[in-house]
XYZ file of C-alpha atoms in Angstrom:
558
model
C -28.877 22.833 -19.080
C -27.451 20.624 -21.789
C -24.312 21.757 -23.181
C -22.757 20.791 -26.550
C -20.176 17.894 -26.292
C -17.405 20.307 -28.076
C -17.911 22.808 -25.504
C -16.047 20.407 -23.342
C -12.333 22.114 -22.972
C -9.949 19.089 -23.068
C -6.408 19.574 -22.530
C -3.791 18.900 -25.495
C -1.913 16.252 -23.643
C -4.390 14.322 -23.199
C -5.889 14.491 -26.613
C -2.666 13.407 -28.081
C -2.650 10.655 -25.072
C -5.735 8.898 -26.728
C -3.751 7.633 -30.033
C -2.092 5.260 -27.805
C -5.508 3.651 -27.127
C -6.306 2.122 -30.479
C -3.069 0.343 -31.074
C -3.402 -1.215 -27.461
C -6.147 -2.644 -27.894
C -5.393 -4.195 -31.041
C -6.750 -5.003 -34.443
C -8.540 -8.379 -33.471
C -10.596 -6.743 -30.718
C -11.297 -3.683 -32.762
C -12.986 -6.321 -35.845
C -14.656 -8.184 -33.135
C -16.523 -5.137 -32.374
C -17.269 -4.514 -35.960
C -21.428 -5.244 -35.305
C -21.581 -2.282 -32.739
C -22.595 0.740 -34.533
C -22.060 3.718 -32.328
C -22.865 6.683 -34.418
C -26.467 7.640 -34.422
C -29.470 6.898 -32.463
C -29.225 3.119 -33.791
C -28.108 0.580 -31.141
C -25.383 -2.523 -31.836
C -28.662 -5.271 -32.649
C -30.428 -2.540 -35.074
C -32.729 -0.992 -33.336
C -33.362 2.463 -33.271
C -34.205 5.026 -30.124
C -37.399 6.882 -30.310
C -36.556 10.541 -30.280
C -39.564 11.215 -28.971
C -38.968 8.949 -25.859
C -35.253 10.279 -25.498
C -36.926 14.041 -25.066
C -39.491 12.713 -22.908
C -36.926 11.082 -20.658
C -34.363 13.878 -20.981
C -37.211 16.475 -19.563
C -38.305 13.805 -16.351
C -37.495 15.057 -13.085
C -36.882 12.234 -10.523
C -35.564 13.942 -7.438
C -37.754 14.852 -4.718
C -38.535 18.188 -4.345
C -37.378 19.127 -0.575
C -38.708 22.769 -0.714
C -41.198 22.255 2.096
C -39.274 20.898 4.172
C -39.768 22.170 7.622
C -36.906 24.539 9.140
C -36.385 21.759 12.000
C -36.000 18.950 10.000
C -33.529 21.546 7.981
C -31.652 21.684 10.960
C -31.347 18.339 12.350
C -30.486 16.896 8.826
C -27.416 19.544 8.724
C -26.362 19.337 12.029
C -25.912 15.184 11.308
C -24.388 16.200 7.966
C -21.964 18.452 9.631
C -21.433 14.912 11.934
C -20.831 12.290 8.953
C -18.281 15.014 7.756
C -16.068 15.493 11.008
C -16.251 11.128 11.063
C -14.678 12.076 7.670
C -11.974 14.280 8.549
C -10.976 11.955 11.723
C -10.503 9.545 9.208
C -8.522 11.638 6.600
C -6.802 12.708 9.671
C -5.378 9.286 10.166
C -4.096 8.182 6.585
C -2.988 11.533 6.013
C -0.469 11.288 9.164
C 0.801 7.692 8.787
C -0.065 6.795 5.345
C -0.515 9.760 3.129
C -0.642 8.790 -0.543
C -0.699 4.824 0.099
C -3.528 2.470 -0.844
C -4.921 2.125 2.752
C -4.006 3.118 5.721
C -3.813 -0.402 8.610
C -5.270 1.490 11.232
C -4.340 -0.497 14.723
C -0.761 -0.594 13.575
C -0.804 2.918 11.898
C 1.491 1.150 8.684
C 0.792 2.440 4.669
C -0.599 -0.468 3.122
C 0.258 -1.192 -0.402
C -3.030 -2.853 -2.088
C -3.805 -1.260 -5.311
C -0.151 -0.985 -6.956
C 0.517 2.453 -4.500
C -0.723 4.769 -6.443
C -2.568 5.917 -3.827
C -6.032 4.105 -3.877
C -7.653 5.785 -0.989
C -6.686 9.604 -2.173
C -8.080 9.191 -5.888
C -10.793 7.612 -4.853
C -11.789 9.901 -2.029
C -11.086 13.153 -4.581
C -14.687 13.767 -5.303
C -15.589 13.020 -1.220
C -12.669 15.673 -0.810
C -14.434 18.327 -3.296
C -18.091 17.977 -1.895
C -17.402 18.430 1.271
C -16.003 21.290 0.874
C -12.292 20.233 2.158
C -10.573 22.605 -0.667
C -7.212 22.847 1.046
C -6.839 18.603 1.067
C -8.311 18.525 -2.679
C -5.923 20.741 -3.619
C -2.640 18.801 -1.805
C -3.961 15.384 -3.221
C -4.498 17.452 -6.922
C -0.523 18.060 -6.340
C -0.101 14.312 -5.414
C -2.361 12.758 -8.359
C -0.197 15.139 -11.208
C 2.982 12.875 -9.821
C 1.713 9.582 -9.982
C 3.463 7.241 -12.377
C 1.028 4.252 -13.367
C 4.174 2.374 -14.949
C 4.969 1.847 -11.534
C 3.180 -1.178 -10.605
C 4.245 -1.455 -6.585
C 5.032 -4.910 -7.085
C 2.000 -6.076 -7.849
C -0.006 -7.113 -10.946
C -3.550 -4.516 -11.623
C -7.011 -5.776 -10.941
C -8.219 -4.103 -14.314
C -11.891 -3.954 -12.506
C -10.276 -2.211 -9.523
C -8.355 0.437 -11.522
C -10.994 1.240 -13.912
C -13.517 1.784 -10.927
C -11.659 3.476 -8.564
C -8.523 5.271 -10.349
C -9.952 6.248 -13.717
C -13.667 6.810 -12.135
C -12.330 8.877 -9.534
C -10.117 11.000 -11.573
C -13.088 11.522 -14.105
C -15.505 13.101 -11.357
C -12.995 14.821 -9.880
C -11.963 16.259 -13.373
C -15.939 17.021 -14.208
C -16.503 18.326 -10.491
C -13.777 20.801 -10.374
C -12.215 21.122 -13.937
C -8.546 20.922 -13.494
C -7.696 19.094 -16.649
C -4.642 17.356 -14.889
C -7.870 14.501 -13.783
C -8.750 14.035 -16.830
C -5.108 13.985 -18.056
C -4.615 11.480 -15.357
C -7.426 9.320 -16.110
C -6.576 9.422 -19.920
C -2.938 8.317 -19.519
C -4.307 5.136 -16.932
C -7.057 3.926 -19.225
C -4.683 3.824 -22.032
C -2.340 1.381 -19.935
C -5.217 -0.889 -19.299
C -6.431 -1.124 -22.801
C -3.684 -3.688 -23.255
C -6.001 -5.563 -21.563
C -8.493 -5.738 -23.790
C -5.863 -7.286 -26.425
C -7.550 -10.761 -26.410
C -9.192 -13.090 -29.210
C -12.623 -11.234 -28.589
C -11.506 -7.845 -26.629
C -13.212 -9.566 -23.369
C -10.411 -7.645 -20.788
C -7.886 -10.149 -18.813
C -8.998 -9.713 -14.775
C -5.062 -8.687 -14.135
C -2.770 -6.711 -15.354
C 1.438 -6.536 -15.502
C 1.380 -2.650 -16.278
C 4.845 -2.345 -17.112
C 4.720 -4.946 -19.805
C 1.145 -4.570 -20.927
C 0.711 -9.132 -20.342
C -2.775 -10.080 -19.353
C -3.733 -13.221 -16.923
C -6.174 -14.030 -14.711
C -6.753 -14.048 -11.155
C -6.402 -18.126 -10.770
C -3.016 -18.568 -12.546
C -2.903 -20.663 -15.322
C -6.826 -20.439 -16.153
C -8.721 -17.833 -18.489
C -11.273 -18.073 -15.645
C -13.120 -14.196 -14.800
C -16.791 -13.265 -13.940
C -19.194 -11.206 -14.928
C -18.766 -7.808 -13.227
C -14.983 -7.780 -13.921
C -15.615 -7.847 -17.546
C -18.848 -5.492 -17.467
C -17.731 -2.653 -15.245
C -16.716 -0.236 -17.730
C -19.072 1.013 -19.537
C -20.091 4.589 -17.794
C -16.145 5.436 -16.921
C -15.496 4.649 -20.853
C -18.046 6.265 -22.669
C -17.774 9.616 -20.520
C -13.636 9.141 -21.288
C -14.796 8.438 -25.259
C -17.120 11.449 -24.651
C -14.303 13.422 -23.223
C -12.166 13.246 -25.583
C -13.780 12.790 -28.817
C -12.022 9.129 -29.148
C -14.562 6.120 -29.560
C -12.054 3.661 -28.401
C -13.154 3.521 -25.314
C -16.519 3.672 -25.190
C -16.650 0.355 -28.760
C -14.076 -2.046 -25.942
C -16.378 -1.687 -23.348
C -19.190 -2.294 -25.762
C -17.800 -4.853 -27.350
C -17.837 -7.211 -24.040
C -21.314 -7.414 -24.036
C -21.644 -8.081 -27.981
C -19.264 -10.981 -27.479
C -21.325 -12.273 -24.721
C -24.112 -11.549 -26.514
C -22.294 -13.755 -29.394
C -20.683 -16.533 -28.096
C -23.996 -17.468 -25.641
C -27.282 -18.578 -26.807
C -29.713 -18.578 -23.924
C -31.504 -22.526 -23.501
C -29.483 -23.790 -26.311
C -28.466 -27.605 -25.765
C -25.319 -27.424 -23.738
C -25.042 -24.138 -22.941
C -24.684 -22.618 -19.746
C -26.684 -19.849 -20.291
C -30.530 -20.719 -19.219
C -33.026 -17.669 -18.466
C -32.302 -15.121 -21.058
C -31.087 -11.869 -18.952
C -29.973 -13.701 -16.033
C -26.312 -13.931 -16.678
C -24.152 -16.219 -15.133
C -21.396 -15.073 -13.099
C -18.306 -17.598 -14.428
C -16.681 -16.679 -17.818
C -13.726 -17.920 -20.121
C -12.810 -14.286 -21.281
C -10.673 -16.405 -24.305
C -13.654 -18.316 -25.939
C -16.473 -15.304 -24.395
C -18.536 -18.470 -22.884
C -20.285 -18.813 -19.632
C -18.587 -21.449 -17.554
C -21.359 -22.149 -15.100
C -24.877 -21.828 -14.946
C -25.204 -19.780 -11.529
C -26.105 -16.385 -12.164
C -26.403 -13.965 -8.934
C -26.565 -10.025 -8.488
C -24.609 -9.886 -5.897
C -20.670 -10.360 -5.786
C -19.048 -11.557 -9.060
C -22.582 -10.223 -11.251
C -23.841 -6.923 -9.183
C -21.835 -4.046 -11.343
C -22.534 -5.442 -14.871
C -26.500 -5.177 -14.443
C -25.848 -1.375 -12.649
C -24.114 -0.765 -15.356
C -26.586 -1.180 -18.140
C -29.067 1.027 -16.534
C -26.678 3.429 -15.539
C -24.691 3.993 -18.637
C -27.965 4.578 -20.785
C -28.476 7.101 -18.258
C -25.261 8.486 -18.653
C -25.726 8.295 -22.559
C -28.672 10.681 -22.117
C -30.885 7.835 -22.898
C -29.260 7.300 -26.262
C -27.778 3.551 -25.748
C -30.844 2.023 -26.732
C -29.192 -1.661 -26.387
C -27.934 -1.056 -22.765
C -31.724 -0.008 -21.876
C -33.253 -3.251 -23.342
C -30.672 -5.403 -21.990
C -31.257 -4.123 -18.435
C -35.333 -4.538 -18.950
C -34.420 -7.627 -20.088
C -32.625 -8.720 -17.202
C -34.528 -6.591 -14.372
C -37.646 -8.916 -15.217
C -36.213 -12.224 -14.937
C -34.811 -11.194 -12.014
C -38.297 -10.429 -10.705
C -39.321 -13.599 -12.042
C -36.700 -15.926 -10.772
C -33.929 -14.500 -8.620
C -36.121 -13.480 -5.842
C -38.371 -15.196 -2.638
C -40.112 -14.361 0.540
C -38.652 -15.298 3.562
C -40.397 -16.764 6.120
C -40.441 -13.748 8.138
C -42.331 -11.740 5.265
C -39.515 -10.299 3.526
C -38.787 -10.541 -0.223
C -35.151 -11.106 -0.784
C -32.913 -11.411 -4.057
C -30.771 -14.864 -4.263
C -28.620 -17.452 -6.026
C -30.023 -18.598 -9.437
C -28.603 -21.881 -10.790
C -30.261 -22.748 -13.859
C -33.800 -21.742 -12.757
C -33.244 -23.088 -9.317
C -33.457 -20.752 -6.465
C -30.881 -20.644 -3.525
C -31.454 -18.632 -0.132
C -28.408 -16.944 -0.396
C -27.704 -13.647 -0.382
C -25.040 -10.942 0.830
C -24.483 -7.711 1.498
C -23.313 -6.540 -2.170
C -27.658 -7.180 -3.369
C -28.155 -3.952 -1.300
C -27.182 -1.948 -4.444
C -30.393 -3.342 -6.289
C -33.050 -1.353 -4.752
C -31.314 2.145 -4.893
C -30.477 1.429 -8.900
C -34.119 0.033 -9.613
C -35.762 2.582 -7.516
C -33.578 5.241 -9.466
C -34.742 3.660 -13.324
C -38.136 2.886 -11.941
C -38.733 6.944 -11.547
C -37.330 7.504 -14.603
C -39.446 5.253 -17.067
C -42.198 6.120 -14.056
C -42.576 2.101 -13.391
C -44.817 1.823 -10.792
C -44.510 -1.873 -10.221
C -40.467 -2.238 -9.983
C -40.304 1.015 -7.785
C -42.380 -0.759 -5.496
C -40.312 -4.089 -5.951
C -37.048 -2.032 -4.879
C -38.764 -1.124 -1.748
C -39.592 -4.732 -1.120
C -35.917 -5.386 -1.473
C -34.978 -2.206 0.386
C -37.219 -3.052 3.533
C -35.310 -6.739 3.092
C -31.985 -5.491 3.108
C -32.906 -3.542 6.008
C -33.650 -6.065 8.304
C -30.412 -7.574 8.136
C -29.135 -4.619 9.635
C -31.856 -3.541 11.290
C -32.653 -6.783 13.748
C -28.688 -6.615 15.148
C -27.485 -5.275 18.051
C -24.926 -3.524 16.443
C -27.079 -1.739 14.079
C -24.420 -2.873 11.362
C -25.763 -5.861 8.487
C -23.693 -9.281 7.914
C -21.565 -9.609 4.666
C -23.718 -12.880 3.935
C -26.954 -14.776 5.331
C -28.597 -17.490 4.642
C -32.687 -17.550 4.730
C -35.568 -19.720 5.321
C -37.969 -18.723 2.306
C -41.884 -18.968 3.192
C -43.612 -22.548 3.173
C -40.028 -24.380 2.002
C -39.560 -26.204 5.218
C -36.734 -27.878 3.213
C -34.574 -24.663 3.577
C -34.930 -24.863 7.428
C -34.720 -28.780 7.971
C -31.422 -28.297 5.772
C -29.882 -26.226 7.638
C -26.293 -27.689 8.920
C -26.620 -27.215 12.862
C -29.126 -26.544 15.553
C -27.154 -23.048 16.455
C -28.026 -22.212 12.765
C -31.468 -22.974 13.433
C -31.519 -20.808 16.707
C -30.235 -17.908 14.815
C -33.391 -18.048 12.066
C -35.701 -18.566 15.381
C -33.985 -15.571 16.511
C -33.381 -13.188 13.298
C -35.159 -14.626 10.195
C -32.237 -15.850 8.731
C -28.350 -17.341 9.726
C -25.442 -15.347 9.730
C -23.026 -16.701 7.218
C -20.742 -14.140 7.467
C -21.188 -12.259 10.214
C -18.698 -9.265 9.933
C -18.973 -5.913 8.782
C -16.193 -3.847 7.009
C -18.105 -0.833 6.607
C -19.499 -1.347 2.926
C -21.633 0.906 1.574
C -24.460 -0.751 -0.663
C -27.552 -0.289 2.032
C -26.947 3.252 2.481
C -26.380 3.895 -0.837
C -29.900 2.618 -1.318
C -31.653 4.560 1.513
C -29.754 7.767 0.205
C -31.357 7.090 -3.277
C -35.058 6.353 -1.675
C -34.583 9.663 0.641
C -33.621 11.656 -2.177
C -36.177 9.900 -4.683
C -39.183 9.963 -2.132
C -38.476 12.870 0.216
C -39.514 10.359 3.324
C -37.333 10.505 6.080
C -37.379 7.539 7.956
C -35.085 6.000 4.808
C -32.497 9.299 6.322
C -33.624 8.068 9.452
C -32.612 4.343 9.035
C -29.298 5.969 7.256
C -28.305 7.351 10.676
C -28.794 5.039 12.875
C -26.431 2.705 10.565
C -23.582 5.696 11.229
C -24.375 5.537 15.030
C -23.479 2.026 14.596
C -20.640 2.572 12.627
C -19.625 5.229 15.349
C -20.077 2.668 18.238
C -18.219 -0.406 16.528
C -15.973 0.668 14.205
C -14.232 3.951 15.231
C -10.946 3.619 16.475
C -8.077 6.129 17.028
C -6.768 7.116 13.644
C -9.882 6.107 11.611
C -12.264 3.135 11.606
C -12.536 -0.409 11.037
C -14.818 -3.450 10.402
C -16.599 -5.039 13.381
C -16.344 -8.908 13.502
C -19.471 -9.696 14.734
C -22.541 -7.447 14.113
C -24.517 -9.304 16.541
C -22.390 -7.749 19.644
C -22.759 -3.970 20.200
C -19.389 -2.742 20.945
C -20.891 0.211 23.488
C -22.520 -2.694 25.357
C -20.028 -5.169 25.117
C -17.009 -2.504 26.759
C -15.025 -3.782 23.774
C -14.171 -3.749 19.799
C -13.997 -6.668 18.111
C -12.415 -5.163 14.841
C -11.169 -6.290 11.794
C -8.688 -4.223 10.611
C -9.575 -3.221 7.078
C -10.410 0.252 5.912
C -10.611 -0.427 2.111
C -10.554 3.132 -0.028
C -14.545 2.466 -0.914
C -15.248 3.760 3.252
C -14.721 7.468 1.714
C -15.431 7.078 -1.950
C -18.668 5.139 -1.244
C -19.829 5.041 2.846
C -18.751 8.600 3.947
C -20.344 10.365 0.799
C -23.518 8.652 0.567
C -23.898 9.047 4.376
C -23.148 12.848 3.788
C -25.318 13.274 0.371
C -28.211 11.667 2.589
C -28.078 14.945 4.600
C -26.170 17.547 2.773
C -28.579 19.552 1.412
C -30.658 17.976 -1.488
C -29.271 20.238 -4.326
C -25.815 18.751 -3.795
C -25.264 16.220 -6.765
C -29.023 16.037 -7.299
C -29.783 12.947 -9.297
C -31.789 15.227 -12.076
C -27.874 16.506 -12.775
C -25.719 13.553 -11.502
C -25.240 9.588 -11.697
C -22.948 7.759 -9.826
C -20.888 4.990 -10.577
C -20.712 1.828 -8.781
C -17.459 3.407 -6.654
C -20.256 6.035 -5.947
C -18.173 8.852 -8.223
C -20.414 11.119 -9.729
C -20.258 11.933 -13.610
C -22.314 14.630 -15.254
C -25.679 14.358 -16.802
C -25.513 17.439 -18.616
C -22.869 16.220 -21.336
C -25.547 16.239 -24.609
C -24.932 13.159 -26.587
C -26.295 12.642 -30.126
C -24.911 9.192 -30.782
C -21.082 10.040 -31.953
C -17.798 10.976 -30.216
């Protein structure tokens, strides 16, 4: 059911909270944005939604429907539920007895890490893990914990604004929309308004880091005004549900206004411009002049989030942003057309665009593609790119797939089909054993028990109903299980092409970032929770996996 955005009960404080906003992010960032019109069904270049298309849309149903399923696939699927969850609680187990309210927890020396400015990275961003589950008693002592938090108090250490935005402010929103204590969204309201100093820049295009105390902007290469693409594109959905929230448009126009200056400053195959294949974005930016610095665009790490977040947020918008959706059709078909290859093994992977020129490269953050695409591709009922996401999905796949382990390499390298170039390149013969042996060579062969695969597989099971994408999801958690669980919690595996269990021994690496509950555990649990838990007719996530409402009605104004 749709309900009215007024029906929304917002707390006072946080109301009030908002005013700070607008003078943070300044006059010169607010006129910048003065071509984004964000009342209405008209989008920032002039065009105008179809309301007919918006109903249409609104009324599509995209999630499987599960009501045949068989009593003893009911069965198994909750029995390995009821497994992913106790993995859970042995981890919470662990940070909550040496590290409780720290970023991470180092598990093999059982020490509170400090990582995200100590305001407790792994608790907010496990809040909505917490509520799902069903572990009431632990929401309710981290609730206690997150109404203390000071975000003045920077830890000694300057905020990744990307970070904070996706896993502070985005957890605190869906665990204010999941359980409606207003003290999340008070929470969330009073951290977003620290980081819209931030956005105080010649064209409101956000500084990577952040001196919270004194509101001062740099970047993450001192000295430079270097920053990429997903750092200054990831804020979109978190911003227009806090604009939506709280009736205050301040948000939702800064996060906006990124892409307009992008849009502004870079003319796509004009002389001397970085910026080649319209859509395909390149990853390097000078967030002072808005231009692209390079012309290597890539979907993986340093681009992945921006191009989620177009699709996503028009989602979120209830199909109202009318820019965001043309942007990401825009961008989804040159990626067909240029970012991807089959590799000599038959697969089709996504790569490294430089210009127009194609790169075998790819690593483990591309995973995210085919859940997203498959997700859009149901909605607009696109036959062709549903079918390219399970290309990529059957891809991504075999990385994980064709190792002992059971567990996928941060990075490979491929040999595409009939380039013998990419094979008579490569740098050694042992490289060349591994793509006689695999397909492709391990660049990076660790894994530190990222989520983007399964978060795929969990969007194909739910969007398809066939099991063998739950199927491939669990035998990823049995390797997880074998390699990376250790007293106290679990940790990455440094080489996926030894199988712990065989081997008699763990070769870790000791980093549990707070993503392994946000992201991993849930969509490892959502794969086989039952299917009406955060169906994706009601739900979408963000790209720290934190669900926020579709049933917020938007007509166009805050």
């Amino acid at each position: 059911m749709k309900v009215p955005l007024l029906s929304i009960c917002v707390a006072a404080a946080a109301m009030a909270a908002t005013t700070v906003a607008a003078s943070a992010y300044g006059a010169r960032a607010t006129a910048a944005a003065a071509g984004y019109q964000a009342a209405g069904t008209t989008n920032s270049q002039g065009g105008t939604a179809s309301a007919s298309r918006v109903e249409a849309l609104r009324s599509r149903r995209v999630q499987y429907d599960f009501s045949n399923e068989s009593a003893h696939d009911k069965k198994i699927r909750r029995a390995r539920a009821q497994t992913i969850k106790e993995g859970f609680v042995h981890a919470w187990s662990g940070y909550s007895k040496y590290a409780y309210g720290a970023d991470e927890l180092d598990v093999l020396n059982k020490q509170p890490k400090t990582t995200r400015n100590g305001w407790g990275a792994t608790l907010v961003d496990a809040l909505d893990t917490l509520w799902i589950m069903g572990l009431k008693d632990e929401f309710a002592r981290a609730r206690d914990f997150v109404a203390a938090i000071d975000f003045r108090r920077d830890g000694g250490q300057l905020a990744k604004v990307f970070e904070t935005n996706i896993r502070y402010v985005g957890g605190l929103l869906s665990a204010y929309e999941l359980s409606s204590d207003t003290v999340f969204l008070d929470k969330a309201v009073e951290l977003a308004d620290i980081l819209m100093a931030a956005f105080d820049t010649p064209l409101g295009i956000p500084w990577q880091m952040l001196n919270v105390t004194s509101g001062v902007g740099s970047s993450e290469s001192a000295g430079t005004n270097d920053s990429n693409l997903a750092e200054v594109g990831t804020f979109q959905m978190e911003f227009f549900r806090l604009s939506q929230l709280t009736a205050n448009a301040t948000y939702h126009e800064a996060a906006q206004n990124v892409i307009t200056m992008l849009l502004r400053k870079n003319d796509a195959g004009a002389p001397g411009s970085s910026y080649v294949v319209p859509g395909l974005y390149p990853v390097g930016i000078d967030m002072i002049n808005g231009t692209f610095t390079k012309s290597s665009a890539y979907w993986g790490g340093g681009g992945d989030s921006f191009y989620e977040y177009l699709a996503k947020t028009w989602v979120l918008s209830d199909f109202m942003l009318e820019r965001d959706r043309e942007l990401w059709s825009q961008s989804i078909d040159a990626f067909a057309k240029y970012a991807v290859a089959e590799s000599s093994d038959g697969y089709l992977f996504t790569g490294f665009v430089d210009g127009t020129k194609f790169y075998p490269y790819t690593d483990t953050f591309t995973n995210f593609i085919p859940g997203t695409l498959a997700l859009v591709s149901k909605i607009v009922g696109s036959d062709k790119y549903f079918s390219l996401a399970s290309s990529l999905l059957e891809a991504g796949y075999s990385v994980f797939e064709k190792m002992p382990s059971s567990l996928g390499a941060e990075s490979i390298r491929f040999v595409r089909k009939n380039v013998p170039s990419d094979y008579t390149a490569l740098p050694s013969q042992a490289a060349k054993d591994q793509v006689d042996r695999y397909g492709f060579v391990l660049q990076r062969p660790y894994y530190v028990l990222r989520p983007e695969l399964i978060e795929s597989l969990y969007y194909m099971y739910r969007l398809t109903g066939d099991v063998v994408y739950a199927d491939r999801a669990w035998k990823i958690w049995q390797g997880i299980q074998r390699n990376c669980r250790v007293a106290n919690g679990y940790v990455g595996t440094a080489d996926v092409t030894v199988d712990a269990f065989a081997a008699g021994v763990k070769n870790t690496v000791d980093s549990t970032e707070s993503f392994f509950f946000a992201e991993t555990l849930l969509y490892l649990y959502l794969t086989f929770a039952d299917q009406d838990t955060i169906s994706l007719d009601d739900w979408v996530f963000t790209t720290e996996a934190h669900p926020l409402s579709r049933s917020i009605a938007f007509d166009g104004t805050f």
